[in-house]
Coordinates of C-alpha atoms in Angstrom, one line a residue:
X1 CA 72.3 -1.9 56.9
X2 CA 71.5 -5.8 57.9
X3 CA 68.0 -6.9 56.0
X4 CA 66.0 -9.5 57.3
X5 CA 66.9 -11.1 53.7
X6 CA 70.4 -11.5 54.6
X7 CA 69.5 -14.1 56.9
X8 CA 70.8 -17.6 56.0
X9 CA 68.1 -20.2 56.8
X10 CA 69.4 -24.1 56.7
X11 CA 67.2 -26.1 53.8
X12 CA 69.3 -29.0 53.6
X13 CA 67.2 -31.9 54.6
X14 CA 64.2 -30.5 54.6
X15 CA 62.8 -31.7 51.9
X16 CA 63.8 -29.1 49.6
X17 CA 63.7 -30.3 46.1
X18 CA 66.0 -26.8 45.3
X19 CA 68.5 -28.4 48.2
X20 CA 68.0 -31.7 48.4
X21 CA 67.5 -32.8 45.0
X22 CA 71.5 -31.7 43.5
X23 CA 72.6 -35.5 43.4
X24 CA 69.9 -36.7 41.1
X25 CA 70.2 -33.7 39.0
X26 CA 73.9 -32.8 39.1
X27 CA 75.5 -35.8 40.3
X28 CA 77.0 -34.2 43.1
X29 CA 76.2 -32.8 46.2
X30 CA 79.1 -29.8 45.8
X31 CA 77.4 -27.3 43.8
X32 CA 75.8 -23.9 44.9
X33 CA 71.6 -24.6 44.2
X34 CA 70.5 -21.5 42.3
X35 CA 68.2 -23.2 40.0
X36 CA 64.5 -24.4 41.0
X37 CA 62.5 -21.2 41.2
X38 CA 61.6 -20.6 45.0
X39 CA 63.4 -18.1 47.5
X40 CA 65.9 -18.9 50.4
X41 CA 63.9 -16.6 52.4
X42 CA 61.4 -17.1 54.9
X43 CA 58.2 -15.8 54.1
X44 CA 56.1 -13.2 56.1
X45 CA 56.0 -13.3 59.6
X46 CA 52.1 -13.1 59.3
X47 CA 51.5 -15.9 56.7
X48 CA 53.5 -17.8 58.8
X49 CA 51.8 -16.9 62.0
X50 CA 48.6 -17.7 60.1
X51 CA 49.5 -21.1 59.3
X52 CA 50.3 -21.6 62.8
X53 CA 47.4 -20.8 64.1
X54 CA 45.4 -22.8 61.8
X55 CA 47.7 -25.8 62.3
X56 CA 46.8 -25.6 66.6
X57 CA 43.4 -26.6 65.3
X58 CA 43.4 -30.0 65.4
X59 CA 41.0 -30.8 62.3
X60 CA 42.0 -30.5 59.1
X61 CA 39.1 -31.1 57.4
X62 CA 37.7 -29.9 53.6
X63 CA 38.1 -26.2 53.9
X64 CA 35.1 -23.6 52.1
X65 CA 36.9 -20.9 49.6
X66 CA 36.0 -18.5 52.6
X67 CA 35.1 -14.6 51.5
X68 CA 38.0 -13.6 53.2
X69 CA 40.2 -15.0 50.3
X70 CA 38.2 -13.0 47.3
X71 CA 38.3 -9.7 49.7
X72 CA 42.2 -9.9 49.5
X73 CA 43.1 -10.7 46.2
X74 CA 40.7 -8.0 45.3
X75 CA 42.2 -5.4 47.7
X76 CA 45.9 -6.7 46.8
X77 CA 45.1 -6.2 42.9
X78 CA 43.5 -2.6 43.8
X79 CA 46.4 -1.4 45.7
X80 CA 49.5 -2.6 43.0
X81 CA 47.9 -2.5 40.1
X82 CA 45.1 0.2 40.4
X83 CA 42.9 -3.0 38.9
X84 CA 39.2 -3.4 39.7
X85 CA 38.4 -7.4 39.7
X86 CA 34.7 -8.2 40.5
X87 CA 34.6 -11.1 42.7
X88 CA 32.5 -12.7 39.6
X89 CA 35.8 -12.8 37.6
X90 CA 37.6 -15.0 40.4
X91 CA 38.5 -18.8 40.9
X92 CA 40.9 -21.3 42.5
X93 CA 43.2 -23.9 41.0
X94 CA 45.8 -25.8 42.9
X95 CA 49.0 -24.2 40.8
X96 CA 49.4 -22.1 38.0
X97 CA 50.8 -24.8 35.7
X98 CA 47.7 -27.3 36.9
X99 CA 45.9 -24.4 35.5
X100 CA 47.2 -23.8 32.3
X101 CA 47.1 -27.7 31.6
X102 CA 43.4 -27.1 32.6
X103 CA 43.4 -24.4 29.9
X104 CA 44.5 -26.5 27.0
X105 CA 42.0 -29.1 27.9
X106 CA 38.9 -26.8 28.4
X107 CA 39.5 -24.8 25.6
X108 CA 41.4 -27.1 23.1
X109 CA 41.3 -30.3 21.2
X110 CA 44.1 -33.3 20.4
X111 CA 45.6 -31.8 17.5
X112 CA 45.1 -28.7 18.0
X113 CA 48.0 -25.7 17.5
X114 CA 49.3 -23.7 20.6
X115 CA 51.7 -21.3 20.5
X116 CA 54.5 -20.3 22.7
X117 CA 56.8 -17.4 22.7
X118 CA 60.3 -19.2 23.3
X119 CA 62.9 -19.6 25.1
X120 CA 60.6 -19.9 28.0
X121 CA 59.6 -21.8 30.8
X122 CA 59.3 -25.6 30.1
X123 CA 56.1 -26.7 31.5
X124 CA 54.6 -24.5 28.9
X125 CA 56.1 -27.4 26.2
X126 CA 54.9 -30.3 28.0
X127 CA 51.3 -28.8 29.2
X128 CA 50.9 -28.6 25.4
X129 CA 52.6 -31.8 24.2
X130 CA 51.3 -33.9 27.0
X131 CA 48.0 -33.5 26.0
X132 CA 48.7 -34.0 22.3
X133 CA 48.0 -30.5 20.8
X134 CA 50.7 -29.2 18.3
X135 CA 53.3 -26.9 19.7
X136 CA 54.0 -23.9 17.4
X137 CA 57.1 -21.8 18.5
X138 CA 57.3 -18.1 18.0
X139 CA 60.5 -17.2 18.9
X140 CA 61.3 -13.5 20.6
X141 CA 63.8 -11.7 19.0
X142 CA 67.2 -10.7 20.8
X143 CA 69.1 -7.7 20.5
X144 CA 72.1 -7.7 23.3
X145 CA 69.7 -9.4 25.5
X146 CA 66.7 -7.5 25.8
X147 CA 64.1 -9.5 23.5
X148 CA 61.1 -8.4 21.6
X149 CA 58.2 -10.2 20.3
X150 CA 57.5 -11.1 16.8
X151 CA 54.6 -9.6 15.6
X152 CA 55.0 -10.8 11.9
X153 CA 56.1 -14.1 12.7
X154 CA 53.0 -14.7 15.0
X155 CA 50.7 -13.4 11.9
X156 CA 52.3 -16.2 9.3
X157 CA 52.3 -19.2 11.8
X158 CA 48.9 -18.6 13.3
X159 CA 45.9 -20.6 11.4
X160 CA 42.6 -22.3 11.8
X161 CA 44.0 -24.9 13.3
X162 CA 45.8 -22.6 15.9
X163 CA 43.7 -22.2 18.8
X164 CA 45.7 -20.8 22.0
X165 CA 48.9 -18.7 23.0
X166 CA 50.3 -19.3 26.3
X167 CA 52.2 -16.0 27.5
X168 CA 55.0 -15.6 29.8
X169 CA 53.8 -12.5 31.4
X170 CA 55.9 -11.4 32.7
X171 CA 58.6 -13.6 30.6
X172 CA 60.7 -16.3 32.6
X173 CA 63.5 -16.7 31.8
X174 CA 64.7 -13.5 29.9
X175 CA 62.9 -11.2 32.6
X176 CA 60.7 -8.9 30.4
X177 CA 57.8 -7.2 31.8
X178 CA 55.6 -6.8 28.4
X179 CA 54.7 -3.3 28.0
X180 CA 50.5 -2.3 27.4
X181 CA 51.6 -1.3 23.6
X182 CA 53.4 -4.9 23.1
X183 CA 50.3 -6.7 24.8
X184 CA 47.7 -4.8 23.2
X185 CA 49.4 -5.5 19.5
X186 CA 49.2 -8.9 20.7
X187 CA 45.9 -9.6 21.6
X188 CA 44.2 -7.5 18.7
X189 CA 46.0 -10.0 16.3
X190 CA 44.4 -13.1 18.5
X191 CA 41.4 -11.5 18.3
X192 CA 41.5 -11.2 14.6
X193 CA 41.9 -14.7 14.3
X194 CA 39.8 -16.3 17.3
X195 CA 43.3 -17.1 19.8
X196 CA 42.4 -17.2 23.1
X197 CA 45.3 -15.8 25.2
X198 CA 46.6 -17.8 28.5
X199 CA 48.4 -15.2 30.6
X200 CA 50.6 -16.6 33.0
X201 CA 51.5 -13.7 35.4
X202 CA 53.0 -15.8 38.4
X203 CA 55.5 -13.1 38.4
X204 CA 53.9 -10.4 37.9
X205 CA 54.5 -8.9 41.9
X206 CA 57.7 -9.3 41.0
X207 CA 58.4 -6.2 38.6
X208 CA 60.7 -3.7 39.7
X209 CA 59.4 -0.4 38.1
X210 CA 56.0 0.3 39.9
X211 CA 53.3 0.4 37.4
X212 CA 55.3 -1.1 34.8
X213 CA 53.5 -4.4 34.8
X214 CA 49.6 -4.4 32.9
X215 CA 47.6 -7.1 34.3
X216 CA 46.4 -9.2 31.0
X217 CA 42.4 -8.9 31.8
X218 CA 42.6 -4.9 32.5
X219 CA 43.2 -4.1 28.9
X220 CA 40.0 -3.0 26.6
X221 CA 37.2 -5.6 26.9
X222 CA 37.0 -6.3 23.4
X223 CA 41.0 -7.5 23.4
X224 CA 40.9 -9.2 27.2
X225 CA 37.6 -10.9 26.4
X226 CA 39.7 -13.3 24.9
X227 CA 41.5 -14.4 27.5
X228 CA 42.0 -16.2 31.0
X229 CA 44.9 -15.4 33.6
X230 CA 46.8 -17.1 36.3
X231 CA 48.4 -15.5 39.5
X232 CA 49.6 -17.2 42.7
X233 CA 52.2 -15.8 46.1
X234 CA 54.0 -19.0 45.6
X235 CA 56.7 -16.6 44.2
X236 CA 56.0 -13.3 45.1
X237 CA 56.1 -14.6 49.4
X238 CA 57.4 -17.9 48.7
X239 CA 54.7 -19.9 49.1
X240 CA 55.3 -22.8 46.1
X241 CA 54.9 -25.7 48.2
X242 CA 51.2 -24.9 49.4
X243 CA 50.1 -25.3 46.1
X244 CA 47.5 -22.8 45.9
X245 CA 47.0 -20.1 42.9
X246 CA 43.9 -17.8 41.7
X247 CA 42.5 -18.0 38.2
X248 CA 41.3 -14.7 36.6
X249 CA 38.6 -13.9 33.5
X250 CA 36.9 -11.0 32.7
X251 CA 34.8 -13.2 30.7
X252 CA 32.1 -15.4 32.5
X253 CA 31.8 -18.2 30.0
X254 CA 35.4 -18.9 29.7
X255 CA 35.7 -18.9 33.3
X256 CA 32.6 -20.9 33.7
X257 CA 33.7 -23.1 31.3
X258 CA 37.3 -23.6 33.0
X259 CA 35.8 -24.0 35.9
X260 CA 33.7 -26.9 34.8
X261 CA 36.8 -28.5 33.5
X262 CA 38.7 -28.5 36.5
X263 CA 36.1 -30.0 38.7
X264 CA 35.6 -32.7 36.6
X265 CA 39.5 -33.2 37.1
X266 CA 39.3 -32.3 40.7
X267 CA 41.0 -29.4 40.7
X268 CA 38.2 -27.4 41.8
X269 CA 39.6 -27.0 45.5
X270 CA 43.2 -25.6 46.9
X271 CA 45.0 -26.6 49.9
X272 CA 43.4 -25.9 53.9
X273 CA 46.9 -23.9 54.4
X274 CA 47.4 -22.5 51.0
X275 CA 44.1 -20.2 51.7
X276 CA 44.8 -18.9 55.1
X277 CA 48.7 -18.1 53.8
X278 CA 46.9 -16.2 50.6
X279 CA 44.8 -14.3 53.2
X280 CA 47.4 -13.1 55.0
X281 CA 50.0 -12.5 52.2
X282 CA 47.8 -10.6 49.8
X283 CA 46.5 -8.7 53.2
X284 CA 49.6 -7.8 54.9
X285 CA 52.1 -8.5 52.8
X286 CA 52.6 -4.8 50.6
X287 CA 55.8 -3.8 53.3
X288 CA 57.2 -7.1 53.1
X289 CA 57.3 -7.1 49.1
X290 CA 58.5 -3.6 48.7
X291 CA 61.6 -4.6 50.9
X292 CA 62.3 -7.7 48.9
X293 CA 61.7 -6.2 45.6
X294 CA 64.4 -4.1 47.2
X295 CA 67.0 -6.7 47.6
X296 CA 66.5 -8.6 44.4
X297 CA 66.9 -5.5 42.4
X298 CA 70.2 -4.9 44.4
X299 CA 71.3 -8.6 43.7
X300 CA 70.3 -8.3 40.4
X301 CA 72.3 -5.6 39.9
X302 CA 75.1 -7.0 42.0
X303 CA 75.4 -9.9 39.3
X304 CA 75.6 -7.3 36.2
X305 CA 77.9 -5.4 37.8
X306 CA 80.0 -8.1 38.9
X307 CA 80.1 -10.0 35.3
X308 CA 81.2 -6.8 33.6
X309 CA 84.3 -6.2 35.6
X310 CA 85.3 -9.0 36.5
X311 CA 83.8 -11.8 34.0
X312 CA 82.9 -9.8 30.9
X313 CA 82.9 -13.1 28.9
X314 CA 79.6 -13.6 30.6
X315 CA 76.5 -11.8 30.5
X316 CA 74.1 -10.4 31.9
X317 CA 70.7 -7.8 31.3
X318 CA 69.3 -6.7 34.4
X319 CA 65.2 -8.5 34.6
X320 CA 62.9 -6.0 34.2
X321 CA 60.9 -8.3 36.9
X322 CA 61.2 -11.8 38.4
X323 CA 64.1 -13.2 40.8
X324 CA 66.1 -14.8 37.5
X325 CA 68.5 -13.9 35.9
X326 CA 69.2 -15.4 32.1
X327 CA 73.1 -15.8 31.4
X328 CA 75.0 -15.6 28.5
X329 CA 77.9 -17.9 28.1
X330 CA 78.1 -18.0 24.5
X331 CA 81.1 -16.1 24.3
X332 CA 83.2 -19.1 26.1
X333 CA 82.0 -21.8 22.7
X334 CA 80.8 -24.1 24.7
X335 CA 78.8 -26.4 23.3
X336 CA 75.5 -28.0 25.5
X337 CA 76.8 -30.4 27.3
X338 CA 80.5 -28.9 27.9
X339 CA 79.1 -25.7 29.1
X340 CA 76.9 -27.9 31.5
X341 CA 79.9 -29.6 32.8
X342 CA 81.8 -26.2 33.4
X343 CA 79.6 -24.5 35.5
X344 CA 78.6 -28.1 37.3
X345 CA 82.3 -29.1 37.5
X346 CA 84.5 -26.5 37.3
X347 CA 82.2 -23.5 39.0
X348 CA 80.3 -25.8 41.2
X349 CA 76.9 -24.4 40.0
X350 CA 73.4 -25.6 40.2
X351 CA 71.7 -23.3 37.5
X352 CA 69.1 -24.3 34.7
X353 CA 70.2 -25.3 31.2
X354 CA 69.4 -22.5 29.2
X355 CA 68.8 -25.2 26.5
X356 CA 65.5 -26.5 28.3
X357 CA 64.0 -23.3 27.8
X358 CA 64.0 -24.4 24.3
X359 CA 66.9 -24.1 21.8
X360 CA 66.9 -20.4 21.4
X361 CA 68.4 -21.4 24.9
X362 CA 71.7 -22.5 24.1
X363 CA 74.7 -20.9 25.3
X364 CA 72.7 -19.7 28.3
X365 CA 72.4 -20.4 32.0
X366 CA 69.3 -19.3 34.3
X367 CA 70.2 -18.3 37.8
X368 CA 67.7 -17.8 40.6
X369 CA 69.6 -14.8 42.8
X370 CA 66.4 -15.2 45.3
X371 CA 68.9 -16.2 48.0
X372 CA 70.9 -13.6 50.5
X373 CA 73.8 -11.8 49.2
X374 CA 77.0 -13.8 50.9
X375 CA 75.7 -16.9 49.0
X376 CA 75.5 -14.8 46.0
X377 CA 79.2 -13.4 46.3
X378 CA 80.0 -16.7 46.6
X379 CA 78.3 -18.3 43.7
X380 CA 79.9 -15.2 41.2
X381 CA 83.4 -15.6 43.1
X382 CA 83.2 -19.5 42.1
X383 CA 82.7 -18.7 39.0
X384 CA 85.3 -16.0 38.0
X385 CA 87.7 -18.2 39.5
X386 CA 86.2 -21.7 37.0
X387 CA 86.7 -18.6 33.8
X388 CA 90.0 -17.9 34.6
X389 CA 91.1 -21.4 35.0
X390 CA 89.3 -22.3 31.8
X391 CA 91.7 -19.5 30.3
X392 CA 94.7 -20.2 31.8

């Protein structure tokens, strides 16, 4: 059966940074682009009927945070995540990393310690070193590629000097959807000692088992007190370049407080199109998302699959959530730089480093499989064919 995901849509020269971008960052235009972390799908026929219609108006003027927005992201949280949110516990920030960069300012200092779970996502380094706090790494444990968190680890690093832990929540890269248990172990030792908890949970549409995922700020009030959230659709409908993303407290001064922070930036407002596309995705967009949680489980899967009969030098855990997958090349001994050459070179690639996820990294490769399945195919055919040469 043909899905409407299967259809190739042309991004080169379009601006595209995930298309148009692999000369500066690979030195060659000849490499499959499976790196930056949007989808090579078009998004929902109603957000992008909505932002349509909103563009035949001829004004663009400063746009009101209209009710319309609050109703949906209240009804969309309701219906996937059986979560109450009071319109009291909402906001707006132009991006989730704008908004964890607002974090560290509002509720930090220069000098301050902030902990990060690593390998993980990079702007969670720089949104802590760029604003000269100290950077405290609590690496997750691995076990054949499924990782863990370190509970005792946290407990020795953390002290009055530490202020904040950002979480990847769900985890990008390794693809962990943190279970209530592992979150709730978590927060009770911030509480303990006065951590407040950033919960990044841009991914957090994107979980395969239904249910699986616990929104951060619907645990126990005295755990989530302690905490701020960030969700956007730029992932779950594609939606990254609108720049528009919803911040979440159960806790009115923290939100207040953030709030305050960000106007004085001026980041209090989001994009004229970004709203009406959040309207319609978080109101009509539950079909849309089933059937591409659909596909990205079977391309997921697809990759596994493929890599243990045909490459089993490389591999590969099935995410329990988000469109990236977090490969393993270490069996092949190639160091950093060699291993970036081979699958830039030799497979024709565009992946991440797994190295710039931090250096619990190394040896690995992220791939984004958001993209249809022929492309797919062809990106794992390219590189069985780079292993095998590499062997011969």
């Amino acid at each position: 059966m043909v899905s409407r995901f299967d259809e190739i849509i042309e991004r080169r020269q379009t601006g595209a940074v995930k298309w148009d971008s692999r000369k500066e960052v690979f030195g060659t235009e000849d490499v499959l682009p499976l790196w930056v972390a949007d989808m090579d799908f078009a998004c929902p026929p109603e957000v992008v009927d909505a932002i349509v219609k909103k563009a035949q108006h001829p004004v663009y003027g400063y746009p009101k945070q209209p009710v319309e927005l609050f109703e949906a992201i209240q009804g969309w949280l309701k219906r996937r995540f059986d979560a109450e949110v009071p319109k009291e516990w909402l906001g707006t920030i132009p991006g989730v990393v704008p908004g964890i960069r607002m974090a560290v300012e509002t509720f930090t200092k220069p000098g301050d310690k902030i902990v990060i779970q690593t390998p993980v996502y990079p702007p969670f380094y720089s949104s802590v070193e760029d604003l000269g706090r100290h950077l405290i790494k609590n690496p997750l444990k691995e076990n054949d590629g499924y990782y863990t968190m370190d509970f005792e680890d946290l407990e020795r690093k953390i002290d009055a000097k530490t202020k904040m832990l950002i979480l990847c929540h769900p985890h990008n890269p390794i693809g962990r959807v943190w279970t209530k248990e592992e979150l709730m172990q978590l927060a009770e030792i911030c509480r303990k000692h006065g951590v407040i908890i950033v919960s990044d949970e841009i991914h957090s549409d994107l979980v395969y088992e239904k249910g699986a995922h616990t929104p951060f700020y619907t645990l126990p009030e005295e755990l989530s007190q302690q905490s701020i959230s960030f969700i956007a659709g730029s992932k779950t409908f594609n939606l990254a370049g609108l720049f528009s993303s919803i911040v979440i407290s159960n806790n009115t001064k923290i939100l207040d407080e953030f709030k305050s922070t960000s106007a004085k930036f001026g980041l209090n407002s989001i994009n004229l199109f970004g709203l009406e596309a959040m309207i319609a995705a978080y109101t009509h967009g539950d079909t849309w998302l089933d059937e591409l949680l659909e596909y990205l489980k079977g391309n997921a899967d697809y990759i596994s699959n493929f890599l243990k009969t045909r490459i089993p030098e490389i591999k590969m855990r099935v995410p329990e959530a988000t469109y990236l997958g977090w490969l393993d090349f270490r069996a092949l001994n190639l160091s950093g730089q060699a291993l970036r050459d081979f699958v830039i070179k030799e497979a024709r690639l565009g992946l991440n480093d797994g190295d710039s996820f931090g250096v619990e990294g190394q040896g690995f490769q992220r791939i984004n499989f958001a993209c249809p399945r022929s492309i797919l195919e062809e990106a794992m055919e390219r590189l069985e064919a780079a292993v095998k040469k590499l062997q011969s």
